[in-house]
PDB file of C-alpha atoms and ligand atoms in Angstrom:
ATOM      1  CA  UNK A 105      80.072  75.633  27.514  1.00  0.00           C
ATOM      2  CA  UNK A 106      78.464  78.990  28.860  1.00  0.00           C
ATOM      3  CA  UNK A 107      80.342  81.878  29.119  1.00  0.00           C
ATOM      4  CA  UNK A 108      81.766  83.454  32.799  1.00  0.00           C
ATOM      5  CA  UNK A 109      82.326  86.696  33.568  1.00  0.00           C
ATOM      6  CA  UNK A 110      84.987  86.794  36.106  1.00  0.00           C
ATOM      7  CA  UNK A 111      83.925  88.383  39.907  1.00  0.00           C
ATOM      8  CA  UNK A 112      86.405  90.841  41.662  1.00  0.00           C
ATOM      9  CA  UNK A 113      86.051  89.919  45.212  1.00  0.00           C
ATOM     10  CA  UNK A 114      86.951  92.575  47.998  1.00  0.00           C
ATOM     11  CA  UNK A 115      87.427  89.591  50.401  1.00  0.00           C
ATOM     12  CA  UNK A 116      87.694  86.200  50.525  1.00  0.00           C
ATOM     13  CA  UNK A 117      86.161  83.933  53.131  1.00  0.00           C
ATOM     14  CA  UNK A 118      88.845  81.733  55.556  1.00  0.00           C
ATOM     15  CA  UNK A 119      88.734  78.301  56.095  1.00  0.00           C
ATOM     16  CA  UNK A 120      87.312  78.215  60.138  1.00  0.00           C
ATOM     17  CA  UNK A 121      87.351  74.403  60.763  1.00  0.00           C
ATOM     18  CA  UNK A 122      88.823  71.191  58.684  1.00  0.00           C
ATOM     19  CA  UNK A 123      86.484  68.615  59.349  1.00  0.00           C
ATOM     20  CA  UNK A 124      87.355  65.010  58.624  1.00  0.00           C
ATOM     21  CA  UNK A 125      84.211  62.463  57.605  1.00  0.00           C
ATOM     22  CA  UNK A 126      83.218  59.529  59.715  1.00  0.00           C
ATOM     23  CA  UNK A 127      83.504  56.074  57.899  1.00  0.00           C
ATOM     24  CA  UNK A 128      80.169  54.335  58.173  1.00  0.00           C
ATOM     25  CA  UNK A 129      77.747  52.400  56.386  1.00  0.00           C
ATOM     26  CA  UNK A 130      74.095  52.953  55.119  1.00  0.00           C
ATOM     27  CA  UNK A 131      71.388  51.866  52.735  1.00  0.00           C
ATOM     28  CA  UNK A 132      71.941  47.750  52.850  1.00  0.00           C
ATOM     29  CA  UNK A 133      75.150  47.981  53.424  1.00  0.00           C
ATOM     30  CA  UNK A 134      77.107  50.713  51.481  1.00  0.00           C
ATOM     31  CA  UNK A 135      80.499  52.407  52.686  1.00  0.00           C
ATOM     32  CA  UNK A 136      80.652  55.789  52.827  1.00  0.00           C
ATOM     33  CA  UNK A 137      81.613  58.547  54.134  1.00  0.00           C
ATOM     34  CA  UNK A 138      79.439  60.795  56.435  1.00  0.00           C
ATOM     35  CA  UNK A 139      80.864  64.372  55.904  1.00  0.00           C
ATOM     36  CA  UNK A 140      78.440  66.316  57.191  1.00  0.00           C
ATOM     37  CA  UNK A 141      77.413  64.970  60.454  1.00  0.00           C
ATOM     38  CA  UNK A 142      74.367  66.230  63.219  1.00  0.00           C
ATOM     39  CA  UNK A 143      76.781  67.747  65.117  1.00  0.00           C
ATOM     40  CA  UNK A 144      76.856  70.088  62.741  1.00  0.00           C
ATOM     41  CA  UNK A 145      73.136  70.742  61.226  1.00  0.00           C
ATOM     42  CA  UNK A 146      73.313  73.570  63.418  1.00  0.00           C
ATOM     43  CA  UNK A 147      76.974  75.654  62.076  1.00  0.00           C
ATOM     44  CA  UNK A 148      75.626  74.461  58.387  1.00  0.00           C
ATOM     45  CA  UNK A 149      72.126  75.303  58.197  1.00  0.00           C
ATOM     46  CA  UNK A 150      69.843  74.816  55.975  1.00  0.00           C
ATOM     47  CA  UNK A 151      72.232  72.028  55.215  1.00  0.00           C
ATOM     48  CA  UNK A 152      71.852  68.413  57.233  1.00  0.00           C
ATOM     49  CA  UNK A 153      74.330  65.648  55.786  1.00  0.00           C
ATOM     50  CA  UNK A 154      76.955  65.201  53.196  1.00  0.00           C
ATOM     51  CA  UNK A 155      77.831  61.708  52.573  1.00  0.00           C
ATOM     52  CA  UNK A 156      80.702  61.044  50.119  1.00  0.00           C
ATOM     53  CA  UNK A 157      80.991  57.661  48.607  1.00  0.00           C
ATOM     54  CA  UNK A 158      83.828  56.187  46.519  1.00  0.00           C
ATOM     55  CA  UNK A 159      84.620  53.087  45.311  1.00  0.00           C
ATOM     56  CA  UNK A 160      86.274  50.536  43.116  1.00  0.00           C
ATOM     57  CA  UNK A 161      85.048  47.550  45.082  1.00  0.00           C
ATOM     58  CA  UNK A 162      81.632  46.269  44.204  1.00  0.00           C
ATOM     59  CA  UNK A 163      80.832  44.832  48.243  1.00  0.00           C
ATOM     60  CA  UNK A 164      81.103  48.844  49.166  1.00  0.00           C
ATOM     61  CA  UNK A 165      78.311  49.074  47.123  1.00  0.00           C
ATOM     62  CA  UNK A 166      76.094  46.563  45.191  1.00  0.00           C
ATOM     63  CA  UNK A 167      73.885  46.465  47.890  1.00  0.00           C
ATOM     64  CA  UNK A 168      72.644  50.224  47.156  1.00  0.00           C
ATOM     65  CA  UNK A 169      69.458  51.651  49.057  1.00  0.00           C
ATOM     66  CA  UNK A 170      66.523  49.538  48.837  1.00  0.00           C
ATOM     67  CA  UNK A 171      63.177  50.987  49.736  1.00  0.00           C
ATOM     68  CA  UNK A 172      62.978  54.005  52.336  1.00  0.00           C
ATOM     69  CA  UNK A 173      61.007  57.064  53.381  1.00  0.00           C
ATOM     70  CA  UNK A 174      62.174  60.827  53.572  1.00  0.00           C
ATOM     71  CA  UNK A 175      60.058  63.624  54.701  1.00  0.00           C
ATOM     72  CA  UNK A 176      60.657  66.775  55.415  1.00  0.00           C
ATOM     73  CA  UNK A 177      64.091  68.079  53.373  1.00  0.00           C
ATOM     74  CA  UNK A 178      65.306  67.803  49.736  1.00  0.00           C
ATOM     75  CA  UNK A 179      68.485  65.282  48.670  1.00  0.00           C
ATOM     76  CA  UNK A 180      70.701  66.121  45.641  1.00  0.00           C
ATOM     77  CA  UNK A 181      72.735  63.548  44.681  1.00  0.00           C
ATOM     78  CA  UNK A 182      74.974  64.170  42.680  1.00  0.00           C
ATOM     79  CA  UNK A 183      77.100  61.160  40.556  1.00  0.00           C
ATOM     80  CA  UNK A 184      80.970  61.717  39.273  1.00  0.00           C
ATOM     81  CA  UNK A 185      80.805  57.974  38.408  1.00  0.00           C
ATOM     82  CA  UNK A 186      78.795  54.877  37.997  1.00  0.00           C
ATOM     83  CA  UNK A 187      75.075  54.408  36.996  1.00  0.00           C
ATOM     84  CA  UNK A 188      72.162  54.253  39.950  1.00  0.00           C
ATOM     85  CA  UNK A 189      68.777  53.400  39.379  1.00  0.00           C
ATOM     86  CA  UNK A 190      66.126  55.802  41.022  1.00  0.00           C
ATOM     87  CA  UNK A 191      62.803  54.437  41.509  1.00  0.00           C
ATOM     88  CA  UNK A 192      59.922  56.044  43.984  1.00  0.00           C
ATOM     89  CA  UNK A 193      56.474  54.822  45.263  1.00  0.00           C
ATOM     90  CA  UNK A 194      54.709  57.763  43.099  1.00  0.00           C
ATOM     91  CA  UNK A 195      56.077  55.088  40.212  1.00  0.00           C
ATOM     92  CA  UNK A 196      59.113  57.133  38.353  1.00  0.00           C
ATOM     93  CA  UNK A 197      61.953  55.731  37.123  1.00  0.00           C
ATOM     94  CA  UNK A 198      65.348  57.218  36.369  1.00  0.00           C
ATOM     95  CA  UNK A 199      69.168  56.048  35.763  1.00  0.00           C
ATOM     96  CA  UNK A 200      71.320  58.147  37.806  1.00  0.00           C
ATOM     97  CA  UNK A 201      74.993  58.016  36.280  1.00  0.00           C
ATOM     98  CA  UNK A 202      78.431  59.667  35.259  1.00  0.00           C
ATOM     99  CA  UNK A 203      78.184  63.295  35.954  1.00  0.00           C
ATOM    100  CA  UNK A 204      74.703  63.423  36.719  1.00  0.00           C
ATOM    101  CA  UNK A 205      72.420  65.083  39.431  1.00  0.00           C
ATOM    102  CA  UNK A 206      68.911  64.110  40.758  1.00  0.00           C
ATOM    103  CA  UNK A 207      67.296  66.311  43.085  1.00  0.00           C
ATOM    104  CA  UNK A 208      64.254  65.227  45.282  1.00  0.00           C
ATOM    105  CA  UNK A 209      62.136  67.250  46.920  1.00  0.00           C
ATOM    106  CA  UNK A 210      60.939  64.832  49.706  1.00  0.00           C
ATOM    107  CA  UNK A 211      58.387  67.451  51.142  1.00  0.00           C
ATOM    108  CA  UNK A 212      55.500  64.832  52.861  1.00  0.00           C
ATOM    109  CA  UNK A 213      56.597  61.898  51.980  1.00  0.00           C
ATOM    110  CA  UNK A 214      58.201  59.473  49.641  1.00  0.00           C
ATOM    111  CA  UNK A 215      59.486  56.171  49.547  1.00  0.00           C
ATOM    112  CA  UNK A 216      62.306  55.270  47.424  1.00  0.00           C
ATOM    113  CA  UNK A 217      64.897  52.943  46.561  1.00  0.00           C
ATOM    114  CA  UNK A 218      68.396  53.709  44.898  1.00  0.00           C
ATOM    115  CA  UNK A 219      70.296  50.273  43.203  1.00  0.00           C
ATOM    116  CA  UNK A 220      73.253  50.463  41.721  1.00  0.00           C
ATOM    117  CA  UNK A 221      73.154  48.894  38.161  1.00  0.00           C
ATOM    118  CA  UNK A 222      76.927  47.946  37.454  1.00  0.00           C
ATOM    119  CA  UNK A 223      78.565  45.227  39.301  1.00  0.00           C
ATOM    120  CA  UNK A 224      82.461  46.302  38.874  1.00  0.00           C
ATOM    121  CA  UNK A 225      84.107  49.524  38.121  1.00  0.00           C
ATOM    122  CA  UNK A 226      84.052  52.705  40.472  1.00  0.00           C
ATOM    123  CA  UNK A 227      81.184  54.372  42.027  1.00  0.00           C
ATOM    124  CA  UNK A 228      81.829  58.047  43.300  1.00  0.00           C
ATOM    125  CA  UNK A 229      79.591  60.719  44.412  1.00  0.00           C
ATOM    126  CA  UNK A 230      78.015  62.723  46.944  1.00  0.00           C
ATOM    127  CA  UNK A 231      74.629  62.899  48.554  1.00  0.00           C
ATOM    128  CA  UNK A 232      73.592  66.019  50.179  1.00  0.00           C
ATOM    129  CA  UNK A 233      70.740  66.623  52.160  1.00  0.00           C
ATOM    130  CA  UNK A 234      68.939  70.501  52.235  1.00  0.00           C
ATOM    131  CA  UNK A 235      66.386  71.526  54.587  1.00  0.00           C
ATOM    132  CA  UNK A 236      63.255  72.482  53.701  1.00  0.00           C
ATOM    133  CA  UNK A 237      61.392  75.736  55.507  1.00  0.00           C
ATOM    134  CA  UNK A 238      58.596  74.579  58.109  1.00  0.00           C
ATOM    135  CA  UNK A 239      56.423  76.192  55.544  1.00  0.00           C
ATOM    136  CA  UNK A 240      56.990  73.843  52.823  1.00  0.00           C
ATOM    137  CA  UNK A 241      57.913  70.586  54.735  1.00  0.00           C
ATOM    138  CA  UNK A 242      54.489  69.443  53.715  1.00  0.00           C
ATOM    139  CA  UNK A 243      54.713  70.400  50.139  1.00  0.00           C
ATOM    140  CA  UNK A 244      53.809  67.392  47.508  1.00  0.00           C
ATOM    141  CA  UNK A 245      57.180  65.890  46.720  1.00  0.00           C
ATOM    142  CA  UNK A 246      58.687  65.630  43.690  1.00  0.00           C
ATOM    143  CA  UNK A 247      62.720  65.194  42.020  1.00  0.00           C
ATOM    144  CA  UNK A 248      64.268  66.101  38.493  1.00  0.00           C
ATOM    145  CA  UNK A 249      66.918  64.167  36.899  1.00  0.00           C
ATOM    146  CA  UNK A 250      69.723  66.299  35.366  1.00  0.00           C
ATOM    147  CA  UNK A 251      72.160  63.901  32.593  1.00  0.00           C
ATOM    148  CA  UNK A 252      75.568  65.184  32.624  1.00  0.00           C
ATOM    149  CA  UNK A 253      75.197  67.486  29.856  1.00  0.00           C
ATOM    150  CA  UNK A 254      72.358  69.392  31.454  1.00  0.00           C
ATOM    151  CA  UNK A 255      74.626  70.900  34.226  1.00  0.00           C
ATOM    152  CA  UNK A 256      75.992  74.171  32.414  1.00  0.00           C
ATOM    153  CA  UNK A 257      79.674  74.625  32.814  1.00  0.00           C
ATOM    154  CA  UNK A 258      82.282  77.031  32.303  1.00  0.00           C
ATOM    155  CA  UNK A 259      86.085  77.159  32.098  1.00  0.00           C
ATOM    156  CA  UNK A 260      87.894  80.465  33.274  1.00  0.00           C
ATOM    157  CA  UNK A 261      90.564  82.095  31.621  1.00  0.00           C
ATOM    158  CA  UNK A 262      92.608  79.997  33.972  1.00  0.00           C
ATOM    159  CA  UNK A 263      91.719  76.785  32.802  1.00  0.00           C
ATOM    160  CA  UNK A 264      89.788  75.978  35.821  1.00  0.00           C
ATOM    161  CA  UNK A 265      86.376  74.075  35.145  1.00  0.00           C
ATOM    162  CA  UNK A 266      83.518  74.593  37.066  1.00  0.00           C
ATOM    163  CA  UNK A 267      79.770  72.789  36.849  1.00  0.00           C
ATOM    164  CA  UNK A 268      76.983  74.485  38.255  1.00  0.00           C
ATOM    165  CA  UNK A 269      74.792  72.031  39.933  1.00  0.00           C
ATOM    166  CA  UNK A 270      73.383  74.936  41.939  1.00  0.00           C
ATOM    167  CA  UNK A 271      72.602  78.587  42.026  1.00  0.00           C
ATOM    168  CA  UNK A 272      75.244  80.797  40.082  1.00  0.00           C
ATOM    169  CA  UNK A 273      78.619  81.560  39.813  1.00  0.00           C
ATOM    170  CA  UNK A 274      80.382  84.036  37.419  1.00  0.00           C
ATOM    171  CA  UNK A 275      77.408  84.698  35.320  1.00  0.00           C
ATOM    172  CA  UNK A 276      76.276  81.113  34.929  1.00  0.00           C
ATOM    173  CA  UNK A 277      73.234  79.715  36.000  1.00  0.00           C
ATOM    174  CA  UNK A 278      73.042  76.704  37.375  1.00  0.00           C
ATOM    175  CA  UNK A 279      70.265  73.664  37.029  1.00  0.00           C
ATOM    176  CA  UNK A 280      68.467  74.033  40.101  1.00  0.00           C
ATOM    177  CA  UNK A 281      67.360  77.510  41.586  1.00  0.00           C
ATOM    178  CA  UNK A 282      65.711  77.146  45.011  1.00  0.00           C
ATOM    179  CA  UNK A 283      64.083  79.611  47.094  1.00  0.00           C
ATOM    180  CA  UNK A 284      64.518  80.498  50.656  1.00  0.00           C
ATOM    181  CA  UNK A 285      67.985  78.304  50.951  1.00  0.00           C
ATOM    182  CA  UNK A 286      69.000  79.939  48.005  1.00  0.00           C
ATOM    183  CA  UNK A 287      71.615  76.676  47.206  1.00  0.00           C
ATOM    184  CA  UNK A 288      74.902  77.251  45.435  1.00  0.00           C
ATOM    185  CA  UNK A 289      76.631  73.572  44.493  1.00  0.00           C
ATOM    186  CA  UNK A 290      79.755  74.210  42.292  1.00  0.00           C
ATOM    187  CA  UNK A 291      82.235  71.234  41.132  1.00  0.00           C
ATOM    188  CA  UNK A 292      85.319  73.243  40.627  1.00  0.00           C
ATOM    189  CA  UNK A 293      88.263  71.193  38.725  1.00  0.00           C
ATOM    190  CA  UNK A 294      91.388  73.387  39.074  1.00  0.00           C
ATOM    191  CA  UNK A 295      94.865  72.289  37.352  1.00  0.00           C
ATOM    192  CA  UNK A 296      97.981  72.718  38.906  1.00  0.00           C
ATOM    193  CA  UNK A 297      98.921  76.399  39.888  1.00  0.00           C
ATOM    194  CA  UNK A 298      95.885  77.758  39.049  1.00  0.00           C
ATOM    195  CA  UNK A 299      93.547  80.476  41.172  1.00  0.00           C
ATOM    196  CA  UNK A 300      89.391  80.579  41.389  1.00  0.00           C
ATOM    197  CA  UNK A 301      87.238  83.154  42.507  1.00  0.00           C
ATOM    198  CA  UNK A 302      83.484  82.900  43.279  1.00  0.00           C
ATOM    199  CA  UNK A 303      80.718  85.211  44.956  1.00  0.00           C
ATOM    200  CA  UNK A 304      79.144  83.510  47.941  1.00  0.00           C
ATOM    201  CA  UNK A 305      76.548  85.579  49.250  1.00  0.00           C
ATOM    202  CA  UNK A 306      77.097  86.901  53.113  1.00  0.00           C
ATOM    203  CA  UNK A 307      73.780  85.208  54.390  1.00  0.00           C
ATOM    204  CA  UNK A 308      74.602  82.146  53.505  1.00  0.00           C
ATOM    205  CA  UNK A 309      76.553  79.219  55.936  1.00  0.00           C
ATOM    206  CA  UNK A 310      79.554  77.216  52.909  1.00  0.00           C
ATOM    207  CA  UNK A 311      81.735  74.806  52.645  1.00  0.00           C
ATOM    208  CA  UNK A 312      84.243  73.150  50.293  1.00  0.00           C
ATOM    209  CA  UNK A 313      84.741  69.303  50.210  1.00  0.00           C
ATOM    210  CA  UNK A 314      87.737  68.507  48.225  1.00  0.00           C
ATOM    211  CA  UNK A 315      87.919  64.937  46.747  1.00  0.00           C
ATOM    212  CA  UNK A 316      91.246  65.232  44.576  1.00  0.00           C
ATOM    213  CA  UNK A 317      94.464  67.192  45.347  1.00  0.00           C
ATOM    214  CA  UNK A 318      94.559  69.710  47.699  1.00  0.00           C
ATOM    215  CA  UNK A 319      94.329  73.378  47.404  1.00  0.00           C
ATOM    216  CA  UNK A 320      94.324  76.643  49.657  1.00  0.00           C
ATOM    217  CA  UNK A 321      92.431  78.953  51.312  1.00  0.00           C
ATOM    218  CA  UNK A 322      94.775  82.407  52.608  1.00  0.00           C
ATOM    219  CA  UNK A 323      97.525  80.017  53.993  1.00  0.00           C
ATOM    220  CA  UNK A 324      95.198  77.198  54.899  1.00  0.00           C
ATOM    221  CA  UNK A 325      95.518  73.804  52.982  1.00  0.00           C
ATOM    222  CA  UNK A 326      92.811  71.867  52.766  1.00  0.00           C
ATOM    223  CA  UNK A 327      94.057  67.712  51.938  1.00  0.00           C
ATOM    224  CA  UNK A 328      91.664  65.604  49.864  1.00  0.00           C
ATOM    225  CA  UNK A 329      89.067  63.876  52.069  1.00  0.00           C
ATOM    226  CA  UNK A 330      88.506  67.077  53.957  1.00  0.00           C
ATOM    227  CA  UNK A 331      85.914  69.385  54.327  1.00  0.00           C
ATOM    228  CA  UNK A 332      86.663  73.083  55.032  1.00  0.00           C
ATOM    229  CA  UNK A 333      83.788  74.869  57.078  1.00  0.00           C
ATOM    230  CA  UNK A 334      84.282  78.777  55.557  1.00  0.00           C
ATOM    231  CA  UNK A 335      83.689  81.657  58.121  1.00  0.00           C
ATOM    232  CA  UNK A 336      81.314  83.566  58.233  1.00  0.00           C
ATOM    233  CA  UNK A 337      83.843  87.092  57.461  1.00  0.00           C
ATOM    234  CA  UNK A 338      81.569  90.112  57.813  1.00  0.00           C
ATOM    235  CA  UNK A 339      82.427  92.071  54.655  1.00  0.00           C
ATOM    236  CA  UNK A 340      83.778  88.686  52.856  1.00  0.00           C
ATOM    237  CA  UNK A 341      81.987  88.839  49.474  1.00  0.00           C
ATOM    238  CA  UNK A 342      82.819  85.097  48.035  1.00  0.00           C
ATOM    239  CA  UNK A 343      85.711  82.732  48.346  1.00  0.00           C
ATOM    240  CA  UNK A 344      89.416  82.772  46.768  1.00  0.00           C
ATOM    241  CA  UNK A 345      91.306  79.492  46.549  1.00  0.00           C
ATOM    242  CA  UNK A 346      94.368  78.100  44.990  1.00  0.00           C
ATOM    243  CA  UNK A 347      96.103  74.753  44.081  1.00  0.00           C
ATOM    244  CA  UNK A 348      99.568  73.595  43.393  1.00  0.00           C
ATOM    245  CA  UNK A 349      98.612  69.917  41.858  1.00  0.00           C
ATOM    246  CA  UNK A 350      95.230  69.089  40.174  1.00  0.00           C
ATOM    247  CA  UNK A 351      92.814  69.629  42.289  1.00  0.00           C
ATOM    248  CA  UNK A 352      89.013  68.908  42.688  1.00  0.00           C
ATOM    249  CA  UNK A 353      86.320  69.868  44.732  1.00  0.00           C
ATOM    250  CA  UNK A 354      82.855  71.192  45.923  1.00  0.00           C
ATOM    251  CA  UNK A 355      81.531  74.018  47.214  1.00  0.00           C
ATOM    252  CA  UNK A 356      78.283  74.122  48.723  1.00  0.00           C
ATOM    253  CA  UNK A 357      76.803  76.942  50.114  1.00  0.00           C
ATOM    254  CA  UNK A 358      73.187  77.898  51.693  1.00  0.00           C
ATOM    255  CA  UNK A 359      70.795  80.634  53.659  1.00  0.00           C
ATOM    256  CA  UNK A 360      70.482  79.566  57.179  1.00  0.00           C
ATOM    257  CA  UNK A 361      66.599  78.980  58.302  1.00  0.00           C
ATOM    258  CA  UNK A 362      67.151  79.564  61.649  1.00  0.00           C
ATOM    259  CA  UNK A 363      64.169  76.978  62.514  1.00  0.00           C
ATOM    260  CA  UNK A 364      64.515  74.161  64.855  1.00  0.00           C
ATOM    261  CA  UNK A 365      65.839  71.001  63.363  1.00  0.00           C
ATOM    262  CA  UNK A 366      64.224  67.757  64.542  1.00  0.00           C
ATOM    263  CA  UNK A 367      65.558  64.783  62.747  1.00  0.00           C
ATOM    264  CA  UNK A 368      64.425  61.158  63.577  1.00  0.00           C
ATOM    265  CA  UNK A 369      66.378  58.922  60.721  1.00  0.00           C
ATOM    266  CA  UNK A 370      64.987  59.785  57.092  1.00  0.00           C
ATOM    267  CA  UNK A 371      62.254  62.509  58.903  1.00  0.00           C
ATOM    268  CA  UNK A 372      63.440  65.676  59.731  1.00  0.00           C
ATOM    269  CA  UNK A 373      61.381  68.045  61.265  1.00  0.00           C
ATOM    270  CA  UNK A 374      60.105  71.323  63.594  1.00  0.00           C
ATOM    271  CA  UNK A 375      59.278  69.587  66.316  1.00  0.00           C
ATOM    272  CA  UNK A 376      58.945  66.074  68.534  1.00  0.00           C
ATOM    273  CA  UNK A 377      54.877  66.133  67.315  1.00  0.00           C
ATOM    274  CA  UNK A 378      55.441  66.110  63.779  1.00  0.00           C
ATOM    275  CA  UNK A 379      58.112  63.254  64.000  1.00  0.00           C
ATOM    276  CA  UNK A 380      55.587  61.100  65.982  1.00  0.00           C
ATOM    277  CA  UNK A 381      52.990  61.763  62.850  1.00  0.00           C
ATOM    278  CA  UNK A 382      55.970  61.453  60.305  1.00  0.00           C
ATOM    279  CA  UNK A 383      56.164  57.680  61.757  1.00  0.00           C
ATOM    280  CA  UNK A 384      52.603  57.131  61.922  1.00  0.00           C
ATOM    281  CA  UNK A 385      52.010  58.411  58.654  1.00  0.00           C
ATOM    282  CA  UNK A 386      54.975  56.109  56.658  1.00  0.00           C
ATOM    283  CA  UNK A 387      53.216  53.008  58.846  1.00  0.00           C
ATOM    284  CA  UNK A 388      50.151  53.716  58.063  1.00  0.00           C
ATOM    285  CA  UNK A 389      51.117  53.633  54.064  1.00  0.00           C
ATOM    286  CA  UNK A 390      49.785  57.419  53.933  1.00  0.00           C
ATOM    287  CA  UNK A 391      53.504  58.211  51.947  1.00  0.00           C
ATOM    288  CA  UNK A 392      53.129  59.278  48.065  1.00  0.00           C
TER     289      UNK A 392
HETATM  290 FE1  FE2 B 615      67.069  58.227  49.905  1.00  0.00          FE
END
């Protein structure tokens, strides 16, 4: 347990937007919930999908992900339950599960597959997908696996638990650091009545997704299975929210690249030209 040091925030952000997910199905044949749709790569940037899943039913998800390509982006996905096994073409291995992370780097290519290994109890989590700069789309890919305990956490004086996947928050560093997008991915676990403040910096497009309770923003309640876009407040140093039950929830935040997005399926890049050799490239077996 690392230690905080609690921010004063001048002003909070406001919620701008509640935006419910789009049921839908992916992979082989795995329910989930697409949170973070195309529509709005644009509002979010650098950040291109959020897919929720969550499940105690075994035909939402035993298919898993079988073999595909990415190029062009990073995914972070991030486990509160279950156990997935990660395996790529460059040959590693890795078991995904119960408050863990993985984040891939996809950069030129790789093809990967992601099975889950349990064929009852619940499987909950979130995959998020992160741009990449047109500088470093190309980069040689690569991922790290985080276990539960290697995601430092802190609890406030007001009992509220937060894990920092990404970036920092009160003083604590998180596992991952990236640079250009600058990531911040908190998993904030408030109890009943309590209040959380975090810094967000101002060049950066956030979100919350709550996935237990509800809390508030100003006057705005945001219900589980909603994400809250944040405004962009000129002047708004971080974000101040509450909850009157037990509450949990992300907050993901990121600095816009202001590039154009291109996105053909698992590919997303600058332009039409470099999807065409994205395609050409995966069927030609030129992937890692
Ligand atoms: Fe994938």
């Amino acid at each position: 347990m690392k230690t905080a040091t609690q921010t004063t925030l001048h002003q909070s952000r406001n919620i701008e937007r509640i935006v419910q997910g789009v049921a839908t199905s992916d992979g082989a044949g795995v329910s989930l919930t697409r949170v973070l749709t195309g529509k709005l790569q644009r509002r979010l940037d650098p950040f291109l999908m959020l897919d929720a899943f969550g499940s105690d039913d075994p035909d939402d998800y035993i298919a898993g992900f079988p073999d595909h390509p990415h190029r062009g982006f990073e995914t972070i996905t991030y486990m509160l339950a279950g156990r997935m096994r990660h395996r790529d073409s460059a040959g590693h291995e890795g078991l995904l599960q119960n408050g863990g992370m993985q984040w891939m780097v996809a950069g030129s290519g790789a093809v990967h597959s992601e099975i889950p290994e349990q064929e009852e109890g619940v499987m909950e989590g979130f995959q998020l997908w992160l741009n990449l700069p047109a500088k470093n789309k190309m980069d040689k890919p690569w991922y790290k696996d985080f276990s539960s305990e290697k995601i430092p956490e802190y609890t406030t004086a007001g009992n509220v638990t937060v894990r920092v996947i990404a970036g920092s928050s009160n003083g604590v560093a998180g596992a991952m650091t990236r640079e250009t997008t600058e990531p911040l991915y908190l998993d904030i676990h408030l109890p009943a009545g309590a209040i959380f403040s975090t810094a967000i910096p101002q060049t950066h497009n956030a979100f919350i997704y709550v996935y237990r309770g509800a809390v508030q923003v100003g006057d705005m309640p945001v219900e589980a299975q909603r994400m809250g876009i944040l405004s962009n407040t000129p002047g708004a140093d971080g974000l101040t929210l509450s909850a009157s039950e037990d509450a949990r929830l992300i907050l993901v935040a990121g600095k816009p690249l202001n590039e154009p997005i291109v996105q053909y399926g698992p590919f997303v890049m600058n332009t039409q030209e470099e999807i065409h050799l994205a395609l050409d490239d995966f069927r030609n077996g030129h992937f890692a």
